[in-house]
PDB file of C-alpha atoms in Angstrom:
ATOM      1  CA  ASP A   1    -115.824  28.133 148.569  1.00 57.00           C
ATOM      2  CA  ALA A   2    -113.004  30.601 149.170  1.00 64.00           C
ATOM      3  CA  GLY A   3    -109.972  28.956 150.764  1.00 91.00           C
ATOM      4  CA  ILE A   4    -110.035  30.657 154.139  1.00 95.00           C
ATOM      5  CA  THR A   5    -109.351  28.915 157.422  1.00 96.00           C
ATOM      6  CA  GLN A   6    -109.280  30.295 160.927  1.00 98.00           C
ATOM      7  CA  SER A   7    -107.615  28.826 163.988  1.00 97.00           C
ATOM      8  CA  PRO A   8    -108.477  28.060 166.628  1.00 97.00           C
ATOM      9  CA  ARG A   9    -112.225  27.696 166.013  1.00 97.00           C
ATOM     10  CA  HIS A  10    -113.014  27.942 169.712  1.00 97.00           C
ATOM     11  CA  LYS A  11    -110.997  29.317 172.582  1.00 97.00           C
ATOM     12  CA  VAL A  12    -111.586  29.951 176.263  1.00 97.00           C
ATOM     13  CA  THR A  13    -109.077  32.152 178.041  1.00 97.00           C
ATOM     14  CA  GLU A  14    -108.738  34.206 181.187  1.00 97.00           C
ATOM     15  CA  THR A  15    -108.713  37.964 181.574  1.00 97.00           C
ATOM     16  CA  GLY A  16    -105.245  39.419 181.175  1.00 97.00           C
ATOM     17  CA  THR A  17    -103.775  36.658 179.023  1.00 96.00           C
ATOM     18  CA  PRO A  18    -102.548  37.245 175.465  1.00 96.00           C
ATOM     19  CA  VAL A  19    -104.456  35.580 172.644  1.00 97.00           C
ATOM     20  CA  THR A  20    -103.546  35.232 168.957  1.00 98.00           C
ATOM     21  CA  LEU A  21    -106.004  34.251 166.276  1.00 98.00           C
ATOM     22  CA  ARG A  22    -104.837  33.129 162.870  1.00 98.00           C
ATOM     23  CA  CYS A  23    -106.388  33.570 159.451  1.00 98.00           C
ATOM     24  CA  HIS A  24    -104.942  31.633 156.526  1.00 98.00           C
ATOM     25  CA  GLN A  25    -105.959  31.995 152.869  1.00 97.00           C
ATOM     26  CA  THR A  26    -105.032  30.054 149.761  1.00 95.00           C
ATOM     27  CA  GLU A  27    -106.514  32.561 147.269  1.00 91.00           C
ATOM     28  CA  ASN A  28    -103.487  34.888 147.131  1.00 91.00           C
ATOM     29  CA  HIS A  29    -105.822  37.862 147.717  1.00 91.00           C
ATOM     30  CA  ARG A  30    -104.179  41.123 148.659  1.00 91.00           C
ATOM     31  CA  TYR A  31    -106.748  42.456 151.130  1.00 92.00           C
ATOM     32  CA  MET A  32    -107.543  40.815 154.457  1.00 95.00           C
ATOM     33  CA  TYR A  33    -109.827  41.931 157.272  1.00 95.00           C
ATOM     34  CA  TRP A  34    -110.629  41.088 160.867  1.00 97.00           C
ATOM     35  CA  TYR A  35    -114.174  41.635 162.187  1.00 97.00           C
ATOM     36  CA  ARG A  36    -115.943  40.928 165.391  1.00 97.00           C
ATOM     37  CA  GLN A  37    -119.626  40.008 165.523  1.00 96.00           C
ATOM     38  CA  ASP A  38    -121.736  40.755 168.560  1.00 93.00           C
ATOM     39  CA  PRO A  39    -125.510  40.697 169.089  1.00 84.00           C
ATOM     40  CA  GLY A  40    -127.032  44.050 168.232  1.00 75.00           C
ATOM     41  CA  HIS A  41    -123.859  45.349 166.568  1.00 76.00           C
ATOM     42  CA  GLY A  42    -123.540  43.267 163.446  1.00 83.00           C
ATOM     43  CA  LEU A  43    -120.048  42.923 162.006  1.00 92.00           C
ATOM     44  CA  ARG A  44    -117.535  45.591 162.990  1.00 93.00           C
ATOM     45  CA  LEU A  45    -114.130  46.045 161.412  1.00 93.00           C
ATOM     46  CA  ILE A  46    -111.164  45.697 163.790  1.00 95.00           C
ATOM     47  CA  HIS A  47    -108.143  45.954 161.481  1.00 95.00           C
ATOM     48  CA  TYR A  48    -107.426  45.356 157.845  1.00 94.00           C
ATOM     49  CA  SER A  49    -104.397  44.731 155.644  1.00 95.00           C
ATOM     50  CA  TYR A  50    -103.774  45.958 152.116  1.00 91.00           C
ATOM     51  CA  GLY A  51    -100.544  44.027 151.628  1.00 91.00           C
ATOM     52  CA  VAL A  52     -97.678  42.296 153.405  1.00 94.00           C
ATOM     53  CA  LYS A  53     -96.707  44.428 156.405  1.00 94.00           C
ATOM     54  CA  ASP A  54     -99.335  47.031 155.414  1.00 94.00           C
ATOM     55  CA  THR A  55    -102.125  47.287 157.954  1.00 95.00           C
ATOM     56  CA  ASP A  56    -104.517  49.904 159.283  1.00 92.00           C
ATOM     57  CA  LYS A  57    -107.116  50.354 161.999  1.00 92.00           C
ATOM     58  CA  GLY A  58    -110.824  49.782 161.690  1.00 91.00           C
ATOM     59  CA  GLU A  59    -113.631  51.192 163.813  1.00 88.00           C
ATOM     60  CA  VAL A  60    -113.021  49.029 166.931  1.00 94.00           C
ATOM     61  CA  SER A  61    -109.235  48.591 167.032  1.00 95.00           C
ATOM     62  CA  ASP A  62    -108.538  49.443 170.702  1.00 96.00           C
ATOM     63  CA  GLY A  63    -107.013  46.455 172.505  1.00 96.00           C
ATOM     64  CA  TYR A  64    -106.119  44.645 169.269  1.00 97.00           C
ATOM     65  CA  SER A  65    -103.018  44.454 167.098  1.00 97.00           C
ATOM     66  CA  VAL A  66    -102.374  42.658 163.826  1.00 97.00           C
ATOM     67  CA  SER A  67     -99.494  41.416 161.752  1.00 97.00           C
ATOM     68  CA  ARG A  68     -99.104  40.199 158.223  1.00 97.00           C
ATOM     69  CA  SER A  69     -95.674  38.840 157.338  1.00 96.00           C
ATOM     70  CA  LYS A  70     -96.909  36.673 154.444  1.00 96.00           C
ATOM     71  CA  THR A  71     -99.677  37.153 151.893  1.00 95.00           C
ATOM     72  CA  GLU A  72    -101.522  34.105 153.137  1.00 96.00           C
ATOM     73  CA  ASP A  73    -101.515  34.783 156.884  1.00 97.00           C
ATOM     74  CA  PHE A  74    -103.133  37.572 158.927  1.00 98.00           C
ATOM     75  CA  LEU A  75    -102.805  37.385 162.700  1.00 98.00           C
ATOM     76  CA  LEU A  76    -104.994  39.137 165.253  1.00 98.00           C
ATOM     77  CA  THR A  77    -103.573  39.566 168.772  1.00 98.00           C
ATOM     78  CA  LEU A  78    -105.340  40.529 171.939  1.00 97.00           C
ATOM     79  CA  GLU A  79    -102.409  41.694 174.048  1.00 93.00           C
ATOM     80  CA  SER A  80    -104.287  41.369 177.343  1.00 96.00           C
ATOM     81  CA  ALA A  81    -107.726  39.888 176.887  1.00 97.00           C
ATOM     82  CA  THR A  82    -110.724  41.464 178.608  1.00 97.00           C
ATOM     83  CA  SER A  83    -114.266  40.172 179.057  1.00 97.00           C
ATOM     84  CA  SER A  84    -115.501  42.822 176.590  1.00 96.00           C
ATOM     85  CA  GLN A  85    -113.504  41.028 173.901  1.00 97.00           C
ATOM     86  CA  THR A  86    -115.666  37.918 174.225  1.00 97.00           C
ATOM     87  CA  SER A  87    -117.059  37.660 170.724  1.00 97.00           C
ATOM     88  CA  VAL A  88    -117.036  35.767 167.453  1.00 97.00           C
ATOM     89  CA  TYR A  89    -114.149  36.840 165.235  1.00 98.00           C
ATOM     90  CA  PHE A  90    -114.278  36.579 161.450  1.00 98.00           C
ATOM     91  CA  CYS A  91    -111.538  36.955 158.917  1.00 97.00           C
ATOM     92  CA  ALA A  92    -112.363  38.036 155.380  1.00 96.00           C
ATOM     93  CA  ILE A  93    -110.468  38.499 152.127  1.00 94.00           C
ATOM     94  CA  SER A  94    -110.984  40.418 148.907  1.00 89.00           C
ATOM     95  CA  GLU A  95    -109.169  40.833 145.605  1.00 82.00           C
ATOM     96  CA  SER A  96    -107.029  43.699 144.434  1.00 73.00           C
ATOM     97  CA  THR A  97    -108.609  44.542 141.097  1.00 75.00           C
ATOM     98  CA  GLN A  98    -109.857  47.517 139.125  1.00 74.00           C
ATOM     99  CA  ASP A  99    -113.290  45.882 139.022  1.00 76.00           C
ATOM    100  CA  ARG A 100    -115.126  47.712 141.803  1.00 73.00           C
ATOM    101  CA  GLY A 101    -117.655  44.981 142.453  1.00 75.00           C
ATOM    102  CA  ARG A 102    -115.025  42.285 142.813  1.00 75.00           C
ATOM    103  CA  ARG A 103    -112.723  44.480 144.898  1.00 73.00           C
ATOM    104  CA  GLU A 104    -115.497  45.331 147.326  1.00 78.00           C
ATOM    105  CA  THR A 105    -116.811  41.781 147.670  1.00 86.00           C
ATOM    106  CA  GLN A 106    -115.455  39.974 150.691  1.00 90.00           C
ATOM    107  CA  TYR A 107    -115.309  36.259 151.432  1.00 93.00           C
ATOM    108  CA  PHE A 108    -115.411  35.111 155.005  1.00 96.00           C
ATOM    109  CA  GLY A 109    -113.801  32.391 157.055  1.00 96.00           C
ATOM    110  CA  PRO A 110    -115.748  30.136 159.426  1.00 96.00           C
ATOM    111  CA  GLY A 111    -115.047  32.254 162.522  1.00 97.00           C
ATOM    112  CA  THR A 112    -113.403  31.856 165.928  1.00 97.00           C
ATOM    113  CA  ARG A 113    -115.585  31.858 169.013  1.00 97.00           C
ATOM    114  CA  LEU A 114    -113.639  33.451 171.883  1.00 98.00           C
ATOM    115  CA  LEU A 115    -114.726  33.451 175.502  1.00 97.00           C
ATOM    116  CA  VAL A 116    -112.763  35.566 177.984  1.00 97.00           C
ATOM    117  CA  LEU A 117    -113.503  34.656 181.601  1.00 96.00           C
TER     118      LEU A 117
ATOM    119  CA  THR B   1    -123.355  55.748 164.216  1.00 51.00           C
ATOM    120  CA  GLN B   2    -125.016  53.066 162.114  1.00 55.00           C
ATOM    121  CA  LEU B   3    -124.436  54.022 158.492  1.00 79.00           C
ATOM    122  CA  LEU B   4    -126.564  51.164 157.192  1.00 89.00           C
ATOM    123  CA  GLU B   5    -130.051  50.638 158.615  1.00 92.00           C
ATOM    124  CA  GLN B   6    -131.472  47.220 157.946  1.00 94.00           C
ATOM    125  CA  SER B   7    -135.131  46.352 158.519  1.00 94.00           C
ATOM    126  CA  PRO B   8    -136.862  44.494 159.849  1.00 96.00           C
ATOM    127  CA  GLN B   9    -134.547  43.023 162.465  1.00 94.00           C
ATOM    128  CA  PHE B  10    -136.710  39.928 162.861  1.00 96.00           C
ATOM    129  CA  LEU B  11    -139.067  38.148 160.463  1.00 96.00           C
ATOM    130  CA  SER B  12    -141.073  35.056 161.301  1.00 97.00           C
ATOM    131  CA  ILE B  13    -143.219  33.752 158.455  1.00 96.00           C
ATOM    132  CA  GLN B  14    -144.876  30.616 157.149  1.00 97.00           C
ATOM    133  CA  GLU B  15    -143.567  28.563 154.279  1.00 97.00           C
ATOM    134  CA  GLY B  16    -144.826  29.888 150.960  1.00 97.00           C
ATOM    135  CA  GLU B  17    -145.088  33.540 152.000  1.00 97.00           C
ATOM    136  CA  ASN B  18    -143.183  36.367 150.354  1.00 97.00           C
ATOM    137  CA  LEU B  19    -140.960  38.811 152.204  1.00 97.00           C
ATOM    138  CA  THR B  20    -138.780  41.858 151.664  1.00 98.00           C
ATOM    139  CA  VAL B  21    -135.765  43.038 153.642  1.00 98.00           C
ATOM    140  CA  TYR B  22    -134.595  46.633 153.329  1.00 97.00           C
ATOM    141  CA  CYS B  23    -131.192  48.246 153.653  1.00 96.00           C
ATOM    142  CA  ASN B  24    -131.062  52.052 153.804  1.00 95.00           C
ATOM    143  CA  SER B  25    -128.430  54.727 154.248  1.00 92.00           C
ATOM    144  CA  SER B  26    -127.909  58.438 153.798  1.00 89.00           C
ATOM    145  CA  SER B  27    -124.551  57.630 152.182  1.00 88.00           C
ATOM    146  CA  VAL B  28    -123.899  56.717 148.578  1.00 89.00           C
ATOM    147  CA  PHE B  29    -122.370  53.289 148.104  1.00 89.00           C
ATOM    148  CA  SER B  30    -120.077  52.303 145.278  1.00 87.00           C
ATOM    149  CA  SER B  31    -121.360  48.748 145.672  1.00 88.00           C
ATOM    150  CA  LEU B  32    -123.553  46.760 148.009  1.00 92.00           C
ATOM    151  CA  GLN B  33    -123.412  43.129 149.014  1.00 94.00           C
ATOM    152  CA  TRP B  34    -125.964  40.761 150.532  1.00 96.00           C
ATOM    153  CA  TYR B  35    -124.812  37.867 152.661  1.00 96.00           C
ATOM    154  CA  ARG B  36    -126.555  34.960 154.381  1.00 96.00           C
ATOM    155  CA  GLN B  37    -125.210  33.503 157.583  1.00 95.00           C
ATOM    156  CA  GLU B  38    -126.173  30.311 159.365  1.00 93.00           C
ATOM    157  CA  PRO B  39    -125.449  29.632 163.061  1.00 90.00           C
ATOM    158  CA  GLY B  40    -121.816  28.744 163.716  1.00 90.00           C
ATOM    159  CA  GLU B  41    -120.682  29.716 160.229  1.00 93.00           C
ATOM    160  CA  GLY B  42    -119.301  32.750 158.442  1.00 95.00           C
ATOM    161  CA  PRO B  43    -121.371  34.970 156.145  1.00 95.00           C
ATOM    162  CA  VAL B  44    -121.753  33.617 152.612  1.00 95.00           C
ATOM    163  CA  LEU B  45    -122.038  36.000 149.690  1.00 93.00           C
ATOM    164  CA  LEU B  46    -125.362  36.017 147.862  1.00 96.00           C
ATOM    165  CA  VAL B  47    -124.888  38.918 145.464  1.00 94.00           C
ATOM    166  CA  THR B  48    -122.979  42.114 144.725  1.00 92.00           C
ATOM    167  CA  VAL B  49    -124.783  45.039 143.074  1.00 93.00           C
ATOM    168  CA  VAL B  50    -122.849  47.919 141.607  1.00 90.00           C
ATOM    169  CA  THR B  51    -125.021  49.986 139.271  1.00 91.00           C
ATOM    170  CA  GLY B  52    -127.854  52.227 140.464  1.00 93.00           C
ATOM    171  CA  GLY B  53    -131.216  50.640 139.595  1.00 95.00           C
ATOM    172  CA  GLU B  54    -129.631  47.241 139.089  1.00 95.00           C
ATOM    173  CA  VAL B  55    -131.782  44.171 139.681  1.00 97.00           C
ATOM    174  CA  LYS B  56    -130.307  40.705 140.147  1.00 96.00           C
ATOM    175  CA  LYS B  57    -132.120  37.424 140.609  1.00 96.00           C
ATOM    176  CA  LEU B  58    -130.899  34.298 142.311  1.00 94.00           C
ATOM    177  CA  LYS B  59    -133.605  31.638 142.011  1.00 95.00           C
ATOM    178  CA  ARG B  60    -136.387  32.894 144.341  1.00 97.00           C
ATOM    179  CA  LEU B  61    -134.323  35.843 145.606  1.00 97.00           C
ATOM    180  CA  THR B  62    -134.477  39.231 143.912  1.00 98.00           C
ATOM    181  CA  PHE B  63    -132.012  41.981 144.812  1.00 97.00           C
ATOM    182  CA  GLN B  64    -132.411  45.616 143.852  1.00 97.00           C
ATOM    183  CA  PHE B  65    -129.984  48.522 144.193  1.00 95.00           C
ATOM    184  CA  GLY B  66    -131.624  51.944 144.480  1.00 95.00           C
ATOM    185  CA  ASP B  67    -131.223  54.452 141.676  1.00 95.00           C
ATOM    186  CA  ALA B  68    -129.216  56.771 143.928  1.00 94.00           C
ATOM    187  CA  ARG B  69    -127.161  53.861 145.295  1.00 92.00           C
ATOM    188  CA  LYS B  70    -128.234  54.659 148.871  1.00 93.00           C
ATOM    189  CA  ASP B  71    -130.550  51.723 149.457  1.00 94.00           C
ATOM    190  CA  SER B  72    -131.195  48.130 148.518  1.00 96.00           C
ATOM    191  CA  SER B  73    -133.808  45.455 148.990  1.00 97.00           C
ATOM    192  CA  LEU B  74    -133.920  41.686 149.074  1.00 98.00           C
ATOM    193  CA  HIS B  75    -137.196  40.026 148.114  1.00 98.00           C
ATOM    194  CA  ILE B  76    -137.806  36.321 148.643  1.00 97.00           C
ATOM    195  CA  THR B  77    -140.695  34.672 146.837  1.00 97.00           C
ATOM    196  CA  ALA B  78    -142.398  31.608 148.293  1.00 97.00           C
ATOM    197  CA  ALA B  79    -140.066  31.298 151.267  1.00 97.00           C
ATOM    198  CA  GLN B  80    -138.924  27.854 152.334  1.00 97.00           C
ATOM    199  CA  PRO B  81    -137.580  26.604 155.685  1.00 96.00           C
ATOM    200  CA  GLY B  82    -134.146  26.369 154.054  1.00 95.00           C
ATOM    201  CA  ASP B  83    -134.183  30.166 153.700  1.00 96.00           C
ATOM    202  CA  THR B  84    -133.982  30.510 157.482  1.00 96.00           C
ATOM    203  CA  GLY B  85    -130.908  32.432 158.588  1.00 95.00           C
ATOM    204  CA  LEU B  86    -129.354  35.825 159.206  1.00 96.00           C
ATOM    205  CA  TYR B  87    -129.327  38.143 156.201  1.00 97.00           C
ATOM    206  CA  LEU B  88    -126.752  40.926 156.139  1.00 96.00           C
ATOM    207  CA  CYS B  89    -126.334  43.838 153.802  1.00 95.00           C
ATOM    208  CA  ALA B  90    -122.967  45.545 153.500  1.00 94.00           C
ATOM    209  CA  GLY B  91    -121.921  48.598 151.559  1.00 90.00           C
ATOM    210  CA  ALA B  92    -118.674  50.088 150.376  1.00 84.00           C
ATOM    211  CA  ILE B  93    -118.621  53.864 150.763  1.00 73.00           C
ATOM    212  CA  GLY B  94    -117.690  55.646 147.554  1.00 60.00           C
ATOM    213  CA  GLY B  95    -113.953  56.222 147.256  1.00 57.00           C
ATOM    214  CA  THR B  96    -112.956  53.239 149.377  1.00 55.00           C
ATOM    215  CA  SER B  97    -109.708  51.919 148.008  1.00 59.00           C
ATOM    216  CA  TYR B  98    -109.308  48.784 150.035  1.00 68.00           C
ATOM    217  CA  GLY B  99    -112.764  47.271 149.792  1.00 67.00           C
ATOM    218  CA  LYS B 100    -113.778  48.205 153.336  1.00 79.00           C
ATOM    219  CA  LEU B 101    -117.403  47.460 154.053  1.00 87.00           C
ATOM    220  CA  THR B 102    -119.994  48.803 156.466  1.00 88.00           C
ATOM    221  CA  PHE B 103    -122.509  46.211 157.627  1.00 91.00           C
ATOM    222  CA  GLY B 104    -126.139  46.506 158.609  1.00 92.00           C
ATOM    223  CA  GLN B 105    -127.249  44.889 161.848  1.00 92.00           C
ATOM    224  CA  GLY B 106    -128.879  42.007 160.040  1.00 93.00           C
ATOM    225  CA  THR B 107    -132.317  40.457 159.642  1.00 95.00           C
ATOM    226  CA  ILE B 108    -133.037  37.159 161.354  1.00 95.00           C
ATOM    227  CA  LEU B 109    -135.464  35.245 159.144  1.00 97.00           C
ATOM    228  CA  THR B 110    -137.351  32.201 160.397  1.00 97.00           C
ATOM    229  CA  VAL B 111    -139.515  30.278 157.944  1.00 97.00           C
ATOM    230  CA  HIS B 112    -141.890  27.812 159.585  1.00 97.00           C
ATOM    231  CA  PRO B 113    -142.966  24.642 157.739  1.00 95.00           C
TER     232      PRO B 113
END
């Protein structure tokens, strides 16, 4: 199993409060991703990182920010949580390699279940 | 816009039956992955296919990548209750540098004993 952990695993918060989710990897992979998973929508990319301090937006980035100060850690922040951000959040990693198949294969963490009341 | 259409969305079958899940797109993918996810866990990689027409087997699971790299299928032979779960296909659009994937909506498979 890929060495990916997410914390916290479960969180309940109130609308308007800031929330930070952490993804930690021990694989030294260059690329890291944050997704949210909702019924009927599958997995949707929020933000991704292609190196330390190098990040970019995914398809559902509004209301989210990220930071990556170390290779092993990728943080997702909800600046002011809303009920629409209730979801299950997954972190994923992939290698930086010329091998297309390996570069495009992602390994996922166990997820964080977030409830915004 | 859903770039990857996965079908069917739900499958409920008896143990021992065969089944096929389809993943289709109008886009060409440089690679395509299949994942299996169980409740409360993250998706787990089953296979990556890269070459058009490629066929890979994993025990009772057979994965095929279309010749034009726009579609893929997952066939399970003699399904077992342990195969129950959510199956996801995901594709990397050609030219993606950072391994970004587009996911299908998933197929929820239930295999009854």
